[in-house]
Tab-separated table of C-alpha atoms in Angstrom:
chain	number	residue	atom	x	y	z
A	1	UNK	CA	-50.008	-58.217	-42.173
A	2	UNK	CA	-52.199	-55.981	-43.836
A	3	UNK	CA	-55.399	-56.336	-41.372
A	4	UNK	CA	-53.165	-56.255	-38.452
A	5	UNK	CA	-51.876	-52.673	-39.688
A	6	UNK	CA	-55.923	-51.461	-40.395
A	7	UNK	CA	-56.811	-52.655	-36.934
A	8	UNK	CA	-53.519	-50.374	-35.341
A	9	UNK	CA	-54.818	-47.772	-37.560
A	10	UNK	CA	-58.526	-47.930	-36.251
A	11	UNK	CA	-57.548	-48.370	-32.885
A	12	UNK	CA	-55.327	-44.864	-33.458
A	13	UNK	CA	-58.333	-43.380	-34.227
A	14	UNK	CA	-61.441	-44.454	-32.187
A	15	UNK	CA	-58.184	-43.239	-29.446
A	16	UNK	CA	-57.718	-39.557	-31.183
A	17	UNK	CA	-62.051	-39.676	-31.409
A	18	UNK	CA	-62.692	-40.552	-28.001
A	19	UNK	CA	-60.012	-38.030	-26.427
A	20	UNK	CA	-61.679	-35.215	-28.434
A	21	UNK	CA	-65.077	-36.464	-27.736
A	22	UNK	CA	-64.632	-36.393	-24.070
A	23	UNK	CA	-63.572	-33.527	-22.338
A	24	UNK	CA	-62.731	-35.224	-19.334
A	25	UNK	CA	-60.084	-37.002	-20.658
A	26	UNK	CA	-58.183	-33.933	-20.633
A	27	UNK	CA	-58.326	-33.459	-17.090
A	28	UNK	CA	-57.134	-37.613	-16.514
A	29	UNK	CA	-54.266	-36.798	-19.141
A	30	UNK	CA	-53.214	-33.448	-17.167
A	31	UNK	CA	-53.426	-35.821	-13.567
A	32	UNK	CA	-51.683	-38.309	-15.565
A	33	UNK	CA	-48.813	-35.551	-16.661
A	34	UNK	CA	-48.813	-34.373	-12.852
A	35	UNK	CA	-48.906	-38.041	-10.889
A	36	UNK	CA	-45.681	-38.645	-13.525
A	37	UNK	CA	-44.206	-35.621	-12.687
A	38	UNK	CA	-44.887	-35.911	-9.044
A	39	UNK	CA	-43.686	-39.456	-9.210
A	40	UNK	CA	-40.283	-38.053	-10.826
A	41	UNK	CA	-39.665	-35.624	-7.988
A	42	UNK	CA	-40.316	-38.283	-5.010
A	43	UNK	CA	-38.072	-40.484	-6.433
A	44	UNK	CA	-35.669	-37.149	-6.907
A	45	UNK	CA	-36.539	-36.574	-3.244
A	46	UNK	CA	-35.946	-40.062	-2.100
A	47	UNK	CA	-32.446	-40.051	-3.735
A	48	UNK	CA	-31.771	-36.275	-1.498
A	49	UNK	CA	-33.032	-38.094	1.315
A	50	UNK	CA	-30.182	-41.423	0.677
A	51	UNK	CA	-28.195	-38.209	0.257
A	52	UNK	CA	-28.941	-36.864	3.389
A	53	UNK	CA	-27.998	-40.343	5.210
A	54	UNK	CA	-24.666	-40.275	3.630
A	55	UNK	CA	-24.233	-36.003	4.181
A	56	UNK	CA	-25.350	-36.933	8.039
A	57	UNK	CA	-23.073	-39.346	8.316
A	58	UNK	CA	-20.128	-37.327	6.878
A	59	UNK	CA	-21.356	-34.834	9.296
A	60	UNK	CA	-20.547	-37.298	12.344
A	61	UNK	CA	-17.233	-38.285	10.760
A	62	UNK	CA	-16.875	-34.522	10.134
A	63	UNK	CA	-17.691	-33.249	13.960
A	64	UNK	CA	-15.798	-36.308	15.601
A	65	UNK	CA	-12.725	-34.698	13.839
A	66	UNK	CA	-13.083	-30.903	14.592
A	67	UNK	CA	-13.662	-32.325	18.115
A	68	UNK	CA	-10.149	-34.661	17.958
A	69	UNK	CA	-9.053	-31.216	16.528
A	70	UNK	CA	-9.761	-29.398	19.904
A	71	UNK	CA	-8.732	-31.583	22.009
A	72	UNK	CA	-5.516	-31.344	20.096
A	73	UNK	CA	-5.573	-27.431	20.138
A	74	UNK	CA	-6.245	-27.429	23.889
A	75	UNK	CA	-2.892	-29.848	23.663
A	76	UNK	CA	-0.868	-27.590	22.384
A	77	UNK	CA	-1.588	-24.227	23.719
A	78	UNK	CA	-1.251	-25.577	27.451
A	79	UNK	CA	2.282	-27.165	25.507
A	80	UNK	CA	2.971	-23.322	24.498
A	81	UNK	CA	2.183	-22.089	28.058
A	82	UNK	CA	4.253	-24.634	29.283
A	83	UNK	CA	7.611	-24.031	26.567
A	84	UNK	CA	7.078	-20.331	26.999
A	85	UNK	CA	7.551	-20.370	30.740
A	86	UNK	CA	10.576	-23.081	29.998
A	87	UNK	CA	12.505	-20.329	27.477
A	88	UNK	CA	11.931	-17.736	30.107
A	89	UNK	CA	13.767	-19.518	32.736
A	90	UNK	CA	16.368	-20.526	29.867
A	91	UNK	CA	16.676	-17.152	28.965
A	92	UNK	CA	17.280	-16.140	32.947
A	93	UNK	CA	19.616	-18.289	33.075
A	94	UNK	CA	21.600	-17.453	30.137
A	95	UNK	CA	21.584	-13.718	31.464
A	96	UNK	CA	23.084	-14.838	34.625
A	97	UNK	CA	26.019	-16.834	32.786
A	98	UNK	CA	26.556	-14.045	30.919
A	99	UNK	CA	26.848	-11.761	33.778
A	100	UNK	CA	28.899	-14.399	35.321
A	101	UNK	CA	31.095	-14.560	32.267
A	102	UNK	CA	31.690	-10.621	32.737
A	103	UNK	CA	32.504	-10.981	36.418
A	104	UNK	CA	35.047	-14.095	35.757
A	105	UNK	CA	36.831	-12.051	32.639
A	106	UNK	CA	37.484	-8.797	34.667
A	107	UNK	CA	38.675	-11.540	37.598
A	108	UNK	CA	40.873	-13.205	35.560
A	109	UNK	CA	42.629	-9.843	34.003
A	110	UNK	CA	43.027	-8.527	37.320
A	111	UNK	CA	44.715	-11.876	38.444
A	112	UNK	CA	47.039	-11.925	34.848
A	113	UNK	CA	47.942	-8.036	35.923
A	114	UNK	CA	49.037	-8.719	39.403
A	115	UNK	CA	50.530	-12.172	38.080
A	116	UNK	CA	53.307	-10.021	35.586
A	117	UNK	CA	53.500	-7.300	38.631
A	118	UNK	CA	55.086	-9.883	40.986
A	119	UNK	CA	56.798	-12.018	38.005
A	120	UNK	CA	58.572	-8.126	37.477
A	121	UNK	CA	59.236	-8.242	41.166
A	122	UNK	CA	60.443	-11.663	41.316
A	123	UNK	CA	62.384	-11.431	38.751
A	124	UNK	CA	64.382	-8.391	40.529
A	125	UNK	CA	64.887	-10.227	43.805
A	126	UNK	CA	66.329	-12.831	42.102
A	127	UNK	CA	68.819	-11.155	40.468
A	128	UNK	CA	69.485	-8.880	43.718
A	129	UNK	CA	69.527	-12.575	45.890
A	130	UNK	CA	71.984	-13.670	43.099
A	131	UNK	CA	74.591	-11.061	44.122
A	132	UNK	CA	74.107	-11.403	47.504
A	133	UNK	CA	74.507	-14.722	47.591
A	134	UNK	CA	77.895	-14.601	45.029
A	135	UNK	CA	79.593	-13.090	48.074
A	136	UNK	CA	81.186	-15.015	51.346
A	137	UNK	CA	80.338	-14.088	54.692
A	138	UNK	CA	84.077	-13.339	55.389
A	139	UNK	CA	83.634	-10.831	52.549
A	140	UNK	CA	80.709	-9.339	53.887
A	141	UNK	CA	82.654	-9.088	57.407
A	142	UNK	CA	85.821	-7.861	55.800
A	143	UNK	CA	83.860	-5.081	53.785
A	144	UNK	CA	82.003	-4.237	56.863
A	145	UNK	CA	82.814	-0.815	58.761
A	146	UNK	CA	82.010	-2.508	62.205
A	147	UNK	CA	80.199	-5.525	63.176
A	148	UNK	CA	76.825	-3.482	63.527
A	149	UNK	CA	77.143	-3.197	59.833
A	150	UNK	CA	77.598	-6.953	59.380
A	151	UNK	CA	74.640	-7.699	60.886
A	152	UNK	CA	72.470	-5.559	59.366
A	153	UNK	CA	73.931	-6.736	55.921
A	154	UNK	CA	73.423	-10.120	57.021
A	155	UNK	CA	69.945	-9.181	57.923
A	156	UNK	CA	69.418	-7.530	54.345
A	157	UNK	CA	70.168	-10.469	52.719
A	158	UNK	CA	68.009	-12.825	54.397
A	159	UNK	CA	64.916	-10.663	54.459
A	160	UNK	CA	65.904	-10.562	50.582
A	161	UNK	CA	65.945	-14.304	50.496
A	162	UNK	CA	62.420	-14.180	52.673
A	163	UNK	CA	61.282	-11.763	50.369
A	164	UNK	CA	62.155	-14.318	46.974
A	165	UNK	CA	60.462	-17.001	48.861
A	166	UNK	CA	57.748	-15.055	49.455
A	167	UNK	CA	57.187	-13.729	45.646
A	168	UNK	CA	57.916	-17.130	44.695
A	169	UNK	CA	54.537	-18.631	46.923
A	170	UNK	CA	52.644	-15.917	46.197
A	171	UNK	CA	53.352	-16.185	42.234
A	172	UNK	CA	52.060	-20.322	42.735
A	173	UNK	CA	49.363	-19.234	44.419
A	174	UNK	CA	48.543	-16.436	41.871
A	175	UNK	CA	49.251	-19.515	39.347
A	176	UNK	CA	46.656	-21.688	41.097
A	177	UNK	CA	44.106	-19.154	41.423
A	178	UNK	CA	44.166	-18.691	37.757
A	179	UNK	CA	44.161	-22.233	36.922
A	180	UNK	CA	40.834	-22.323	39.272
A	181	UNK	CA	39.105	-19.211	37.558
A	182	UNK	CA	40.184	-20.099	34.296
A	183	UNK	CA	38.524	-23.681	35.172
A	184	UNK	CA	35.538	-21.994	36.405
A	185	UNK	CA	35.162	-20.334	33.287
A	186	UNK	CA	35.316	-22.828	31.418
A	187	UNK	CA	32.692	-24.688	33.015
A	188	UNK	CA	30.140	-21.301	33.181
A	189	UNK	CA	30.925	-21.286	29.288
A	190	UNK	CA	30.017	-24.925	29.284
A	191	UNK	CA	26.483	-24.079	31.012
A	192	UNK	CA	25.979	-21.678	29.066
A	193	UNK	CA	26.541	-23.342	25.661
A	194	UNK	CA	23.988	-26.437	26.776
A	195	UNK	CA	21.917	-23.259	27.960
A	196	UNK	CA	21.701	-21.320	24.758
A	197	UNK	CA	21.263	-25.359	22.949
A	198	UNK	CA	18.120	-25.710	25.434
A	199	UNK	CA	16.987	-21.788	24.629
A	200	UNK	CA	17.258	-22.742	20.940
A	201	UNK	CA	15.450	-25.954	21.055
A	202	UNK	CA	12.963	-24.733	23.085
A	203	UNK	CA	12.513	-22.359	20.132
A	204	UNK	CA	12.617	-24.477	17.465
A	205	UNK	CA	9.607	-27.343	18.788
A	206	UNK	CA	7.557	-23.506	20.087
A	207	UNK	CA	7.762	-22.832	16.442
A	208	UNK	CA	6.635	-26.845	15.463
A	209	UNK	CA	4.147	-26.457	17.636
A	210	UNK	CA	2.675	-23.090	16.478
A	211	UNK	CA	2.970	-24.817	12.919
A	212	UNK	CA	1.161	-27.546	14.130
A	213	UNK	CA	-1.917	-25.357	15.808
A	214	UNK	CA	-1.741	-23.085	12.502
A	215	UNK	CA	-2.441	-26.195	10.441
A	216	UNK	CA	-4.877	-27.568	12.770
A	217	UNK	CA	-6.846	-24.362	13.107
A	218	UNK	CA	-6.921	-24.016	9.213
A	219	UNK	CA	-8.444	-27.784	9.363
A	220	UNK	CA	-10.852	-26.552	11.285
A	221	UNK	CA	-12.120	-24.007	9.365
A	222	UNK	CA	-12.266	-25.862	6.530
A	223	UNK	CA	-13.996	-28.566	8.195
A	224	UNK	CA	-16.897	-26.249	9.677
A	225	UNK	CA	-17.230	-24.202	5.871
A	226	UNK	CA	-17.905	-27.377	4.506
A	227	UNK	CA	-20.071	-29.015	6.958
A	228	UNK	CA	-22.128	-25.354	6.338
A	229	UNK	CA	-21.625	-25.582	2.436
A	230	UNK	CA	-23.309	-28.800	2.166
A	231	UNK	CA	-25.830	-28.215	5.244
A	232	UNK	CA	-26.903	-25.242	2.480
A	233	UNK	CA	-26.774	-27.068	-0.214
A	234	UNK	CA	-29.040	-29.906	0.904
A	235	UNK	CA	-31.967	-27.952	2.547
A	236	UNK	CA	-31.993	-25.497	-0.635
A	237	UNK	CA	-31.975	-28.873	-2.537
A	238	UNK	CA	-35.303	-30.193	0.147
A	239	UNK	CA	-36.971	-27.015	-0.137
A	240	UNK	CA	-36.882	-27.079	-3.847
A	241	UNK	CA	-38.336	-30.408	-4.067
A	242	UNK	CA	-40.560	-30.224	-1.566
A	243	UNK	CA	-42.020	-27.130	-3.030
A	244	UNK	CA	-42.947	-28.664	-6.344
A	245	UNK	CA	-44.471	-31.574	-4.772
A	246	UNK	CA	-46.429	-29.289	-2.987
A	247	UNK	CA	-47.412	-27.609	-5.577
A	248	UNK	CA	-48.107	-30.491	-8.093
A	249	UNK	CA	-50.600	-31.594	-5.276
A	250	UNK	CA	-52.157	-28.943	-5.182
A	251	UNK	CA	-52.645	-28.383	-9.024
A	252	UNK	CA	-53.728	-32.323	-8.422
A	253	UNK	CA	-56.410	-31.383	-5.800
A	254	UNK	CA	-57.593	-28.833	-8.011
A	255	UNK	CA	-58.228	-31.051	-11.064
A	256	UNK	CA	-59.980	-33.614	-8.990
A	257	UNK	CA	-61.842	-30.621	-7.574
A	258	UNK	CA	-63.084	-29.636	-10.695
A	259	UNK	CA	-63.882	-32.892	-11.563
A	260	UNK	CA	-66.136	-33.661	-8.512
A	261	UNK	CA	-68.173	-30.222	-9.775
A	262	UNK	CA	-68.072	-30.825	-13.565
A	263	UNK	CA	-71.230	-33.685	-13.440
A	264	UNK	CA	-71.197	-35.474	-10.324
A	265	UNK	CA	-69.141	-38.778	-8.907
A	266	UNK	CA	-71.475	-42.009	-10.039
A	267	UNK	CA	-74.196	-42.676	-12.546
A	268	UNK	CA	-76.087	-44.968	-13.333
A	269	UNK	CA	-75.032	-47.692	-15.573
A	270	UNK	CA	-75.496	-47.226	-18.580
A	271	UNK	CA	-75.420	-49.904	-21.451
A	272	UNK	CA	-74.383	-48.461	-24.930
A	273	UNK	CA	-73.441	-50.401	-28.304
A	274	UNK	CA	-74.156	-50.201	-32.378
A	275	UNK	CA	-72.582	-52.381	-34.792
A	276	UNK	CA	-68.757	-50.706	-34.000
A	277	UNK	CA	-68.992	-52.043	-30.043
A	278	UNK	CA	-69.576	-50.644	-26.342
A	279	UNK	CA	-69.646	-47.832	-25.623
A	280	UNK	CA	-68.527	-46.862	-21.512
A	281	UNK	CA	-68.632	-44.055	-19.114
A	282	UNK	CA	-66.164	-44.021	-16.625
A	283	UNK	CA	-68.612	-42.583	-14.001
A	284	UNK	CA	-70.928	-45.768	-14.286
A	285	UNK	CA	-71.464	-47.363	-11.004
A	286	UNK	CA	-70.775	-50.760	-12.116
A	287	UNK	CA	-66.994	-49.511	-11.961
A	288	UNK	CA	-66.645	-46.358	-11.297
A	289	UNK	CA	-65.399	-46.685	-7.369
A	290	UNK	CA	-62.330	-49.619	-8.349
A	291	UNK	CA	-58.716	-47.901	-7.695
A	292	UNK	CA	-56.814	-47.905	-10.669
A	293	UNK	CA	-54.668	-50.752	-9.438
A	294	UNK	CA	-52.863	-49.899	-5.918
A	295	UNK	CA	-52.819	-46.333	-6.702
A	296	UNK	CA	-55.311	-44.326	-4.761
A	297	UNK	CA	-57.508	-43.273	-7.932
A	298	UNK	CA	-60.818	-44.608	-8.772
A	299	UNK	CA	-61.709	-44.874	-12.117
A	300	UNK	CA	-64.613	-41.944	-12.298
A	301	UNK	CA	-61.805	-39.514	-11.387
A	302	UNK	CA	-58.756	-40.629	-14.175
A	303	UNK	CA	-60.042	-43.561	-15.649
A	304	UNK	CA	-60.796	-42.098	-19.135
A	305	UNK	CA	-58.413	-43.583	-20.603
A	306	UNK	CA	-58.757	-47.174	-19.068
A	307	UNK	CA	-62.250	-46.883	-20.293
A	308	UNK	CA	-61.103	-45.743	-24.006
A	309	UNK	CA	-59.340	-49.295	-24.363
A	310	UNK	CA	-62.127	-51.240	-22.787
A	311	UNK	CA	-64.341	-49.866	-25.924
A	312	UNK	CA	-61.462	-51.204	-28.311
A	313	UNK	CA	-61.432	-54.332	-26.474
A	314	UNK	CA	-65.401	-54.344	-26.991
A	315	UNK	CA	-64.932	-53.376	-31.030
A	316	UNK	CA	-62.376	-56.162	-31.887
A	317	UNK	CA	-64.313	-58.503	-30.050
A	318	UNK	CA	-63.913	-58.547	-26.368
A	319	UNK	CA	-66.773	-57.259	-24.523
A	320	UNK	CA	-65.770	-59.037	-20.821
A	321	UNK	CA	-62.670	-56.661	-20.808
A	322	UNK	CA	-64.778	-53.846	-19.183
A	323	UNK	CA	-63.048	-50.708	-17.708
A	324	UNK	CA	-63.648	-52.565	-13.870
A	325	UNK	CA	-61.493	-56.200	-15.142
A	326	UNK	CA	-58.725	-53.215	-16.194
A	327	UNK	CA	-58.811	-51.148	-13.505
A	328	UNK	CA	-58.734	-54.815	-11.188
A	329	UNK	CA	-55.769	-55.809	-12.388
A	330	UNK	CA	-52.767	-53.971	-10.400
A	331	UNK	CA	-49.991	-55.028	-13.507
A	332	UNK	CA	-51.547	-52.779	-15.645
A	333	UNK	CA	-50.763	-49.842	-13.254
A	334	UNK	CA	-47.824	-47.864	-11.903
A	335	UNK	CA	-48.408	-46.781	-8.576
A	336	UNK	CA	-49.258	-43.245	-9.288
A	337	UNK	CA	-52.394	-44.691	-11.734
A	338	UNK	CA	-50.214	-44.535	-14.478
A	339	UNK	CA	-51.655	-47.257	-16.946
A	340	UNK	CA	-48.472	-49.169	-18.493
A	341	UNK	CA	-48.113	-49.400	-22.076
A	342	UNK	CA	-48.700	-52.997	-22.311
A	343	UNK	CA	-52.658	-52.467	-21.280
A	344	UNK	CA	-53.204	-50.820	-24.529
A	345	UNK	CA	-51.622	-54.040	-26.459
A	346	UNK	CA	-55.240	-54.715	-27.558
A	347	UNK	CA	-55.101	-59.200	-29.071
């Protein structure tokens, strides 16, 4: 227990003494820092794009209904043009039986007037017809001055008789002509009851209707502010992104840029050891060119610290583990170069 906690302890510090003793592991830390970081932000960007799949399709789902929504508005307002010109006719028409209504009232008080003028008259003839006809004809001739008179007295009473019968047809037809108006009437009111019922529904499904094309405009809106809202809020969220890759690239570029100009790609090999171990440069030719695993690093750009645990390897007794057989093995590697903590597990 004890020696394995004094070789942990050595191996923390040949680490700590190699990282201050090269200065280019400070550069392969900071490209370590930024190929994380970079790695975080694709994966960010990856999840934005899934995003954008499911936003797009929304978007489809979302334009196939403002379109259903159109067709439904063009619905209704040829439905409006077509109840509007409906309750003008209604309305016409209800004018006209109202007019009509006028015209049949002052008909049927004129008819009521004349009606009691020739029930008065009736009425008068009757009783005169009653007297007349209370007396004989002998009476009559008797009472007469001459037979001249008796005639005419004769005549009197029948044109008084006429006279009754005439009152008397002219009150039935009065009588039928009112039964006939007051019929008439009833049937104008009856037209224009169902009209003012048709007027009124006409009305009340105009008024559905304009509910309906409120609500369905207001859907509409709503529809196209958030189809904008989260258009916005996914190209701010690209941009973003995007940016900071960009830019971690860049501040990439420029480490690898200074490390091309700080002492060249490749040297030599060199062979290095005392008593402690090995002693490796991550420039040396013998591995200098292998790609850290799959990513697209070689070891003389970021593989200080790959070459740091080859020299523990070397010190506690493995000298075949050389910075190439680490750098070979893809399992020791994330995909940005990042070596995985269970590389530095040194036996």
């Amino acid at each position: 227990m004890r020696h394995r906690l004094l070789r942990s302890i050595s191996l923390a510090v040949v680490f700590g003494l190699l990282v201050a003793l090269l200065p280019s592991g400070a550069h392969a830390d900071a490209l370590d820092d930024l190929e994380a970081q970079i790695q975080r932000y694709e994966t960010q960007l990856a999840q934005i794009n899934a995003q954008q799949t499911s936003v797009r399709d929304q978007i489809a789902v979302t334009q196939d209904k403002i379109a259903r929504l159109q067709a439904v508005l063009v619905q209704l307002n040829s439905q409006l043009l077509e109840n509007n010109a409906r309750l003008s006719q209604n309305q016409a028409r209800l004018d006209d039986l109202v007019r009509r209504e006028d015209v049949l009232t002052a008909q049927l008080q004129e008819t009521q007037r004349r009606m009691e003028e020739r029930q008065s008259a009736f009425a008068s003839q009757v009783r005169v017809l009653d007297k007349v006809e209370n007396r004989s004809p002998f009476s009559l001739l008797l009472t007469s001055h001459n037979f001249v008179q008796f005639v005419q007295r004769l005549t009197g009473i029948k044109q008084v008789a006429d006279g009754t019968k005439q009152l008397a047809v002219q009150l039935r037809a009065d009588r039928d002509l009112l039964a006939v108006q007051r019929a008439e009437l009833d049937r104008a009111r009856t037209e224009q009851a169902k009209a003012v019922a048709t007027v009124e529904q006409a009305r009340l499904v105009l008024q559905q209707e304009y509910g309906i094309q409120s609500t369905a405009t207001f859907q509409l809106q709503a529809l196209q502010a958030r189809l904008g809202l989260q258009q916005a809020q996914l190209t701010s969220q690209a941009n973003g992104v995007e940016a900071q890759i960009v830019s971690d690239e860049q501040q990439v570029q420029s480490l690898l840029a200074f490390s091309h100009g700080a002492g060249g790609d490749i040297v030599a090999p060199e062979f290095l050891s005392d008593g402690w171990g090995k002693y490796y440069n991550q420039r040396d030719a013998r591995w200098g060119n292998v790609y850290l695993g799959r990513s697209p690093y070689q070891v003389w750009e970021i593989g200080c610290l790959l070459t740091s645990v080859a020299m523990v390897y070397s010190h506690f007794g493995f000298p075949n583990v050389t910075p190439g057989v680490i750098a070979a093995n893809p399992a020791n590697f994330t995909s940005g170069g990042l070596l995985y903590n269970s590389a530095l597990n040194v036996p």
